[in-house]
Amino acid sequence: MRHLTIIIIFLFLIITTACKNDSKKEENTQPIDNIIKGSNTPKKLPFIWEGSNVYFLLTDRFYNGNPDNDKSLDRIKKTGKLRGFEGGDIKGIIQKIEDGYFKNLGINVIWFSPVVEQIHQSVDEGTGNTYAFHGYWTKDWTKIDPSFGTHKDLKRLVEIAHKNKIRILMDVVMNHTGPVTDKDPVWPTTWVRTSPQCTYKDYESTVSCTLVENLPDIKTESNENVELPVALLNKWKKEGTLEIELAEIDVFFTKTGLKRSPKNYIIKWLTDYVRELGIDGYRIDTVKHVEEGAWSVLVEQAKLAFAEWKSKNPDQVLDDNEFYIIGELYGYEIEEKRYYNFEDRKVDYFANGFDNLINFQFKNDAAQNDYEQLFSKYSIILNTNLIGKSVMNYISSHDDGQPFDKNRTKTYESATKLLLTPGISQIYYGDEIARSLIIEGTEGDANLRSNMNWDSIQNNNVKPLLLHWQKLGMFRKTHPSIGAGKHKMISKSPYVFSRIYTKNDISDKVVIGLDLPKGEKTIKINSIFPEGTLLIDTYSDTEVNVSNGTVKINSDYNIVLLEPKGQTTNNM
């Protein structure tokens, strides 16, 4: 029995030693780059807004997750083509997150069109009756429009997105209400102006005016206390929420000390979604049509609301980032750097709370410049005039009638230029599967707002295109250096460049080759990665070692995306 005990102990020691050796082997399967630096595990890269990959979708046109709400509010009047509600909703977005569609595309931020309650009736815009399917005609900022879903649906969307490491940008409108109809009365003159119509000749004729006829302009310049619109009070009373809404308003204004002015009421309603749900950022509509000081107040209150949500929901907090603000300053171009010119005055919106502005210049730069001209230009501006800020680039959108590739003949180039250019990338729904931007029988912006072409994913021509977007998108998501780092050309022919991001304790670097020969190719690495570093080309899934400052890759692709093997990111 004693001998048996000794044997058992001996076997236990052998098994324990073997397990420890296996554990050491596991530890040594890390990138050589990290071993050289003395690190025992790959460094995790945090989410950085300036390098993010944003997906923008029109809620009504993306995916129908709940057919039961398709006929909400009797919006059944015949409309012009693609000018009514088509059925897309919040549950549809949730379903596609759970299906892994966004994850496979490398998306770490979703921006969806506004989902607050819209005007109930249609209006005739000269292109046939139009309902507020797009979300920019607000009736009540405190409610979710039943055609899009419920407050509970929105809460679940944020929760599911966060579980998948995806941030949510809420699209907000503070400039105007929806058009006036029989069912949607005009707000009091203390709240809105209905004339004059904007002429855009100077600051005054851009800000203190209505964008178009019958789109009441909120008097965001007012600092006077005003009473709530009677129509809104009656609506809340009918819905049984009047006492709750009034009590919450009292708490907000007592806590903030702000005047009960039109803009501050709206700021209260908008920041409620941040405070209650943990919305991560705003995409702000019609920036230049509101006094810049009003945006400063909104930003301040949104950041406070986000901090409050984080303090109450520590188990749901994704990172240490503050609330993020992206502005739609129509016509802003990156070459203007910090200022927008109204002719009679210049305004720095970055100094009024904005972290980022949508760059309306990118589509033209992408068309007129080769890769190196495009990349170096943006890198220089972002790392000199816009340090600490950024721009968001796009190739198509819901408003831009002259996109980069209107006929969808440059779909691969679209992906490569958009996803590899410094700055934030914004994919408009369907860019990745060539959703048509020319729809027969439609007029104006309806061409840009067709239903997502899900069926086409099975098309043999679309499959490789989607895979191209996915590979580039995942690489961008993994590496903040692509959007937020510094660009440097390594060789002109073949075209190879590096992106390096270094800030505080964060370091990320990649090497990329474009327009390369298919088959065997030699890529210069220079000193970006040390001799002997094990790299992986994520485009072809090929492993290579750095030797004499180069790597040799044999693949069927003309793109190489090189990273240290084992690179990890908290974005995943």
mmCIF file with all atom_site columns, N, CA and C in Angstrom, residues 484-529:
data_model
loop_
_atom_site.group_PDB
_atom_site.id
_atom_site.type_symbol
_atom_site.label_atom_id
_atom_site.label_alt_id
_atom_site.label_comp_id
_atom_site.label_asym_id
_atom_site.label_entity_id
_atom_site.label_seq_id
_atom_site.pdbx_PDB_ins_code
_atom_site.Cartn_x
_atom_site.Cartn_y
_atom_site.Cartn_z
_atom_site.occupancy
_atom_site.B_iso_or_equiv
_atom_site.pdbx_formal_charge
_atom_site.auth_seq_id
_atom_site.auth_comp_id
_atom_site.auth_asym_id
_atom_site.auth_atom_id
_atom_site.pdbx_PDB_model_num
ATOM 1   N N  . ALA A 1 484 ? -6.360 56.879 -36.674 1.00 0.00 ? 484 ALA A N  1
ATOM 2   C CA . ALA A 1 484 ? -5.887 57.890 -35.734 1.00 0.00 ? 484 ALA A CA 1
ATOM 3   C C  . ALA A 1 484 ? -4.371 58.054 -35.715 1.00 0.00 ? 484 ALA A C  1
ATOM 4   N N  . GLY A 1 485 ? -3.655 57.196 -36.456 1.00 0.00 ? 485 GLY A N  1
ATOM 5   C CA . GLY A 1 485 ? -2.201 57.248 -36.431 1.00 0.00 ? 485 GLY A CA 1
ATOM 6   C C  . GLY A 1 485 ? -1.607 58.132 -37.512 1.00 0.00 ? 485 GLY A C  1
ATOM 7   N N  . LYS A 1 486 ? -0.272 58.151 -37.559 1.00 0.00 ? 486 LYS A N  1
ATOM 8   C CA . LYS A 1 486 ? 0.451  58.930 -38.556 1.00 0.00 ? 486 LYS A CA 1
ATOM 9   C C  . LYS A 1 486 ? 0.812  58.041 -39.746 1.00 0.00 ? 486 LYS A C  1
ATOM 10  N N  . HIS A 1 487 ? 0.625  58.594 -40.926 1.00 0.00 ? 487 HIS A N  1
ATOM 11  C CA . HIS A 1 487 ? 0.880  57.878 -42.168 1.00 0.00 ? 487 HIS A CA 1
ATOM 12  C C  . HIS A 1 487 ? 2.284  58.186 -42.670 1.00 0.00 ? 487 HIS A C  1
ATOM 13  N N  . LYS A 1 488 ? 2.976  57.163 -43.195 1.00 0.00 ? 488 LYS A N  1
ATOM 14  C CA . LYS A 1 488 ? 4.282  57.380 -43.807 1.00 0.00 ? 488 LYS A CA 1
ATOM 15  C C  . LYS A 1 488 ? 4.496  56.379 -44.934 1.00 0.00 ? 488 LYS A C  1
ATOM 16  N N  . MET A 1 489 ? 4.832  56.884 -46.102 1.00 0.00 ? 489 MET A N  1
ATOM 17  C CA . MET A 1 489 ? 5.101  55.996 -47.236 1.00 0.00 ? 489 MET A CA 1
ATOM 18  C C  . MET A 1 489 ? 6.462  55.322 -47.037 1.00 0.00 ? 489 MET A C  1
ATOM 19  N N  . ILE A 1 490 ? 6.492  54.003 -47.261 1.00 0.00 ? 490 ILE A N  1
ATOM 20  C CA . ILE A 1 490 ? 7.740  53.245 -47.183 1.00 0.00 ? 490 ILE A CA 1
ATOM 21  C C  . ILE A 1 490 ? 8.362  53.100 -48.565 1.00 0.00 ? 490 ILE A C  1
ATOM 22  N N  . SER A 1 491 ? 7.546  52.769 -49.551 1.00 0.00 ? 491 SER A N  1
ATOM 23  C CA . SER A 1 491 ? 8.032  52.689 -50.933 1.00 0.00 ? 491 SER A CA 1
ATOM 24  C C  . SER A 1 491 ? 6.913  53.075 -51.885 1.00 0.00 ? 491 SER A C  1
ATOM 25  N N  . LYS A 1 492 ? 7.311  53.731 -52.973 1.00 0.00 ? 492 LYS A N  1
ATOM 26  C CA . LYS A 1 492 ? 6.317  54.205 -53.943 1.00 0.00 ? 492 LYS A CA 1
ATOM 27  C C  . LYS A 1 492 ? 5.885  53.094 -54.881 1.00 0.00 ? 492 LYS A C  1
ATOM 28  N N  . SER A 1 493 ? 6.849  52.264 -55.288 1.00 0.00 ? 493 SER A N  1
ATOM 29  C CA . SER A 1 493 ? 6.534  51.167 -56.199 1.00 0.00 ? 493 SER A CA 1
ATOM 30  C C  . SER A 1 493 ? 7.380  49.950 -55.825 1.00 0.00 ? 493 SER A C  1
ATOM 31  N N  . PRO A 1 494 ? 6.779  48.897 -55.283 1.00 0.00 ? 494 PRO A N  1
ATOM 32  C CA . PRO A 1 494 ? 5.345  48.774 -54.999 1.00 0.00 ? 494 PRO A CA 1
ATOM 33  C C  . PRO A 1 494 ? 4.941  49.717 -53.868 1.00 0.00 ? 494 PRO A C  1
ATOM 34  N N  . TYR A 1 495 ? 3.668  50.111 -53.873 1.00 0.00 ? 495 TYR A N  1
ATOM 35  C CA . TYR A 1 495 ? 3.194  51.100 -52.911 1.00 0.00 ? 495 TYR A CA 1
ATOM 36  C C  . TYR A 1 495 ? 2.987  50.439 -51.551 1.00 0.00 ? 495 TYR A C  1
ATOM 37  N N  . VAL A 1 496 ? 3.810  50.842 -50.590 1.00 0.00 ? 496 VAL A N  1
ATOM 38  C CA . VAL A 1 496 ? 3.764  50.308 -49.229 1.00 0.00 ? 496 VAL A CA 1
ATOM 39  C C  . VAL A 1 496 ? 3.864  51.480 -48.253 1.00 0.00 ? 496 VAL A C  1
ATOM 40  N N  . PHE A 1 497 ? 3.080  51.429 -47.190 1.00 0.00 ? 497 PHE A N  1
ATOM 41  C CA . PHE A 1 497 ? 3.119  52.496 -46.192 1.00 0.00 ? 497 PHE A CA 1
ATOM 42  C C  . PHE A 1 497 ? 2.890  51.936 -44.798 1.00 0.00 ? 497 PHE A C  1
ATOM 43  N N  . SER A 1 498 ? 3.199  52.754 -43.810 1.00 0.00 ? 498 SER A N  1
ATOM 44  C CA . SER A 1 498 ? 2.963  52.374 -42.416 1.00 0.00 ? 498 SER A CA 1
ATOM 45  C C  . SER A 1 498 ? 1.994  53.352 -41.775 1.00 0.00 ? 498 SER A C  1
ATOM 46  N N  . ARG A 1 499 ? 1.357  52.900 -40.728 1.00 0.00 ? 499 ARG A N  1
ATOM 47  C CA . ARG A 1 499 ? 0.561  53.760 -39.851 1.00 0.00 ? 499 ARG A CA 1
ATOM 48  C C  . ARG A 1 499 ? 0.999  53.446 -38.423 1.00 0.00 ? 499 ARG A C  1
ATOM 49  N N  . ILE A 1 500 ? 1.324  54.489 -37.696 1.00 0.00 ? 500 ILE A N  1
ATOM 50  C CA . ILE A 1 500 ? 1.784  54.308 -36.324 1.00 0.00 ? 500 ILE A CA 1
ATOM 51  C C  . ILE A 1 500 ? 1.007  55.239 -35.397 1.00 0.00 ? 500 ILE A C  1
ATOM 52  N N  . TYR A 1 501 ? 0.476  54.654 -34.339 1.00 0.00 ? 501 TYR A N  1
ATOM 53  C CA . TYR A 1 501 ? -0.235 55.429 -33.322 1.00 0.00 ? 501 TYR A CA 1
ATOM 54  C C  . TYR A 1 501 ? 0.495  55.244 -32.000 1.00 0.00 ? 501 TYR A C  1
ATOM 55  N N  . THR A 1 502 ? 0.904  56.336 -31.400 1.00 0.00 ? 502 THR A N  1
ATOM 56  C CA . THR A 1 502 ? 1.570  56.292 -30.102 1.00 0.00 ? 502 THR A CA 1
ATOM 57  C C  . THR A 1 502 ? 1.035  57.419 -29.240 1.00 0.00 ? 502 THR A C  1
ATOM 58  N N  . LYS A 1 503 ? 0.397  57.058 -28.172 1.00 0.00 ? 503 LYS A N  1
ATOM 59  C CA . LYS A 1 503 ? -0.139 58.059 -27.260 1.00 0.00 ? 503 LYS A CA 1
ATOM 60  C C  . LYS A 1 503 ? -0.255 57.447 -25.880 1.00 0.00 ? 503 LYS A C  1
ATOM 61  N N  . ASN A 1 504 ? 0.288  58.159 -24.890 1.00 0.00 ? 504 ASN A N  1
ATOM 62  C CA . ASN A 1 504 ? 0.322  57.651 -23.519 1.00 0.00 ? 504 ASN A CA 1
ATOM 63  C C  . ASN A 1 504 ? 0.973  56.270 -23.513 1.00 0.00 ? 504 ASN A C  1
ATOM 64  N N  . ASP A 1 505 ? 0.273  55.246 -23.047 1.00 0.00 ? 505 ASP A N  1
ATOM 65  C CA . ASP A 1 505 ? 0.842  53.900 -23.016 1.00 0.00 ? 505 ASP A CA 1
ATOM 66  C C  . ASP A 1 505 ? 0.360  53.045 -24.185 1.00 0.00 ? 505 ASP A C  1
ATOM 67  N N  . ILE A 1 506 ? -0.288 53.689 -25.156 1.00 0.00 ? 506 ILE A N  1
ATOM 68  C CA . ILE A 1 506 ? -0.855 52.944 -26.282 1.00 0.00 ? 506 ILE A CA 1
ATOM 69  C C  . ILE A 1 506 ? 0.090  53.021 -27.472 1.00 0.00 ? 506 ILE A C  1
ATOM 70  N N  . SER A 1 507 ? 0.389  51.870 -28.062 1.00 0.00 ? 507 SER A N  1
ATOM 71  C CA . SER A 1 507 ? 1.231  51.843 -29.250 1.00 0.00 ? 507 SER A CA 1
ATOM 72  C C  . SER A 1 507 ? 0.661  50.823 -30.230 1.00 0.00 ? 507 SER A C  1
ATOM 73  N N  . ASP A 1 508 ? 0.482  51.253 -31.468 1.00 0.00 ? 508 ASP A N  1
ATOM 74  C CA . ASP A 1 508 ? -0.061 50.367 -32.498 1.00 0.00 ? 508 ASP A CA 1
ATOM 75  C C  . ASP A 1 508 ? 0.578  50.727 -33.834 1.00 0.00 ? 508 ASP A C  1
ATOM 76  N N  . LYS A 1 509 ? 0.992  49.714 -34.588 1.00 0.00 ? 509 LYS A N  1
ATOM 77  C CA . LYS A 1 509 ? 1.593  49.980 -35.884 1.00 0.00 ? 509 LYS A CA 1
ATOM 78  C C  . LYS A 1 509 ? 1.273  48.861 -36.858 1.00 0.00 ? 509 LYS A C  1
ATOM 79  N N  . VAL A 1 510 ? 1.095  49.244 -38.116 1.00 0.00 ? 510 VAL A N  1
ATOM 80  C CA . VAL A 1 510 ? 0.793  48.286 -39.180 1.00 0.00 ? 510 VAL A CA 1
ATOM 81  C C  . VAL A 1 510 ? 1.560  48.700 -40.435 1.00 0.00 ? 510 VAL A C  1
ATOM 82  N N  . VAL A 1 511 ? 1.707  47.752 -41.345 1.00 0.00 ? 511 VAL A N  1
ATOM 83  C CA . VAL A 1 511 ? 2.274  48.017 -42.667 1.00 0.00 ? 511 VAL A CA 1
ATOM 84  C C  . VAL A 1 511 ? 1.284  47.514 -43.694 1.00 0.00 ? 511 VAL A C  1
ATOM 85  N N  . ILE A 1 512 ? 1.017  48.335 -44.716 1.00 0.00 ? 512 ILE A N  1
ATOM 86  C CA . ILE A 1 512 ? -0.002 48.019 -45.720 1.00 0.00 ? 512 ILE A CA 1
ATOM 87  C C  . ILE A 1 512 ? 0.579  48.213 -47.117 1.00 0.00 ? 512 ILE A C  1
ATOM 88  N N  . GLY A 1 513 ? 0.250  47.287 -48.016 1.00 0.00 ? 513 GLY A N  1
ATOM 89  C CA . GLY A 1 513 ? 0.643  47.407 -49.412 1.00 0.00 ? 513 GLY A CA 1
ATOM 90  C C  . GLY A 1 513 ? -0.581 47.385 -50.303 1.00 0.00 ? 513 GLY A C  1
ATOM 91  N N  . LEU A 1 514 ? -0.615 48.268 -51.307 1.00 0.00 ? 514 LEU A N  1
ATOM 92  C CA . LEU A 1 514 ? -1.744 48.345 -52.232 1.00 0.00 ? 514 LEU A CA 1
ATOM 93  C C  . LEU A 1 514 ? -1.241 48.313 -53.678 1.00 0.00 ? 514 LEU A C  1
ATOM 94  N N  . ASP A 1 515 ? -2.121 47.891 -54.576 1.00 0.00 ? 515 ASP A N  1
ATOM 95  C CA . ASP A 1 515 ? -1.787 47.803 -56.006 1.00 0.00 ? 515 ASP A CA 1
ATOM 96  C C  . ASP A 1 515 ? -0.541 46.963 -56.233 1.00 0.00 ? 515 ASP A C  1
ATOM 97  N N  . LEU A 1 516 ? -0.426 45.890 -55.501 1.00 0.00 ? 516 LEU A N  1
ATOM 98  C CA . LEU A 1 516 ? 0.731  45.000 -55.604 1.00 0.00 ? 516 LEU A CA 1
ATOM 99  C C  . LEU A 1 516 ? 0.504  43.948 -56.673 1.00 0.00 ? 516 LEU A C  1
ATOM 100 N N  . PRO A 1 517 ? 1.574  43.319 -57.152 1.00 0.00 ? 517 PRO A N  1
ATOM 101 C CA . PRO A 1 517 ? 1.395  42.214 -58.102 1.00 0.00 ? 517 PRO A CA 1
ATOM 102 C C  . PRO A 1 517 ? 0.815  40.996 -57.398 1.00 0.00 ? 517 PRO A C  1
ATOM 103 N N  . LYS A 1 518 ? 0.002  40.262 -58.088 1.00 0.00 ? 518 LYS A N  1
ATOM 104 C CA . LYS A 1 518 ? -0.502 39.008 -57.537 1.00 0.00 ? 518 LYS A CA 1
ATOM 105 C C  . LYS A 1 518 ? 0.598  37.960 -57.618 1.00 0.00 ? 518 LYS A C  1
ATOM 106 N N  . GLY A 1 519 ? 0.545  36.974 -56.734 1.00 0.00 ? 519 GLY A N  1
ATOM 107 C CA . GLY A 1 519 ? 1.603  35.977 -56.675 1.00 0.00 ? 519 GLY A CA 1
ATOM 108 C C  . GLY A 1 519 ? 2.657  36.397 -55.666 1.00 0.00 ? 519 GLY A C  1
ATOM 109 N N  . GLU A 1 520 ? 3.924  36.106 -55.957 1.00 0.00 ? 520 GLU A N  1
ATOM 110 C CA . GLU A 1 520 ? 4.996  36.412 -55.014 1.00 0.00 ? 520 GLU A CA 1
ATOM 111 C C  . GLU A 1 520 ? 5.351  37.889 -55.051 1.00 0.00 ? 520 GLU A C  1
ATOM 112 N N  . LYS A 1 521 ? 5.539  38.469 -53.877 1.00 0.00 ? 521 LYS A N  1
ATOM 113 C CA . LYS A 1 521 ? 5.871  39.886 -53.775 1.00 0.00 ? 521 LYS A CA 1
ATOM 114 C C  . LYS A 1 521 ? 6.734  40.136 -52.541 1.00 0.00 ? 521 LYS A C  1
ATOM 115 N N  . THR A 1 522 ? 7.591  41.110 -52.649 1.00 0.00 ? 522 THR A N  1
ATOM 116 C CA . THR A 1 522 ? 8.474  41.486 -51.540 1.00 0.00 ? 522 THR A CA 1
ATOM 117 C C  . THR A 1 522 ? 8.036  42.842 -51.009 1.00 0.00 ? 522 THR A C  1
ATOM 118 N N  . ILE A 1 523 ? 7.808  42.897 -49.700 1.00 0.00 ? 523 ILE A N  1
ATOM 119 C CA . ILE A 1 523 ? 7.306  44.104 -49.053 1.00 0.00 ? 523 ILE A CA 1
ATOM 120 C C  . ILE A 1 523 ? 8.378  44.648 -48.112 1.00 0.00 ? 523 ILE A C  1
ATOM 121 N N  . LYS A 1 524 ? 8.738  45.909 -48.293 1.00 0.00 ? 524 LYS A N  1
ATOM 122 C CA . LYS A 1 524 ? 9.674  46.552 -47.382 1.00 0.00 ? 524 LYS A CA 1
ATOM 123 C C  . LYS A 1 524 ? 9.001  46.845 -46.046 1.00 0.00 ? 524 LYS A C  1
ATOM 124 N N  . ILE A 1 525 ? 9.709  46.511 -44.979 1.00 0.00 ? 525 ILE A N  1
ATOM 125 C CA . ILE A 1 525 ? 9.214  46.784 -43.634 1.00 0.00 ? 525 ILE A CA 1
ATOM 126 C C  . ILE A 1 525 ? 10.037 47.877 -42.975 1.00 0.00 ? 525 ILE A C  1
ATOM 127 N N  . ASN A 1 526 ? 11.290 48.021 -43.461 1.00 0.00 ? 526 ASN A N  1
ATOM 128 C CA . ASN A 1 526 ? 12.239 48.947 -42.851 1.00 0.00 ? 526 ASN A CA 1
ATOM 129 C C  . ASN A 1 526 ? 12.386 48.627 -41.367 1.00 0.00 ? 526 ASN A C  1
ATOM 130 N N  . SER A 1 527 ? 12.255 49.599 -40.526 1.00 0.00 ? 527 SER A N  1
ATOM 131 C CA . SER A 1 527 ? 12.434 49.349 -39.086 1.00 0.00 ? 527 SER A CA 1
ATOM 132 C C  . SER A 1 527 ? 11.111 49.355 -38.336 1.00 0.00 ? 527 SER A C  1
ATOM 133 N N  . ILE A 1 528 ? 10.007 49.289 -39.072 1.00 0.00 ? 528 ILE A N  1
ATOM 134 C CA . ILE A 1 528 ? 8.690  49.323 -38.406 1.00 0.00 ? 528 ILE A CA 1
ATOM 135 C C  . ILE A 1 528 ? 8.541  48.150 -37.453 1.00 0.00 ? 528 ILE A C  1
ATOM 136 N N  . PHE A 1 529 ? 8.937  46.956 -37.908 1.00 0.00 ? 529 PHE A N  1
ATOM 137 C CA . PHE A 1 529 ? 8.945  45.774 -37.051 1.00 0.00 ? 529 PHE A CA 1
ATOM 138 C C  . PHE A 1 529 ? 10.366 45.217 -37.003 1.00 0.00 ? 529 PHE A C  1
#
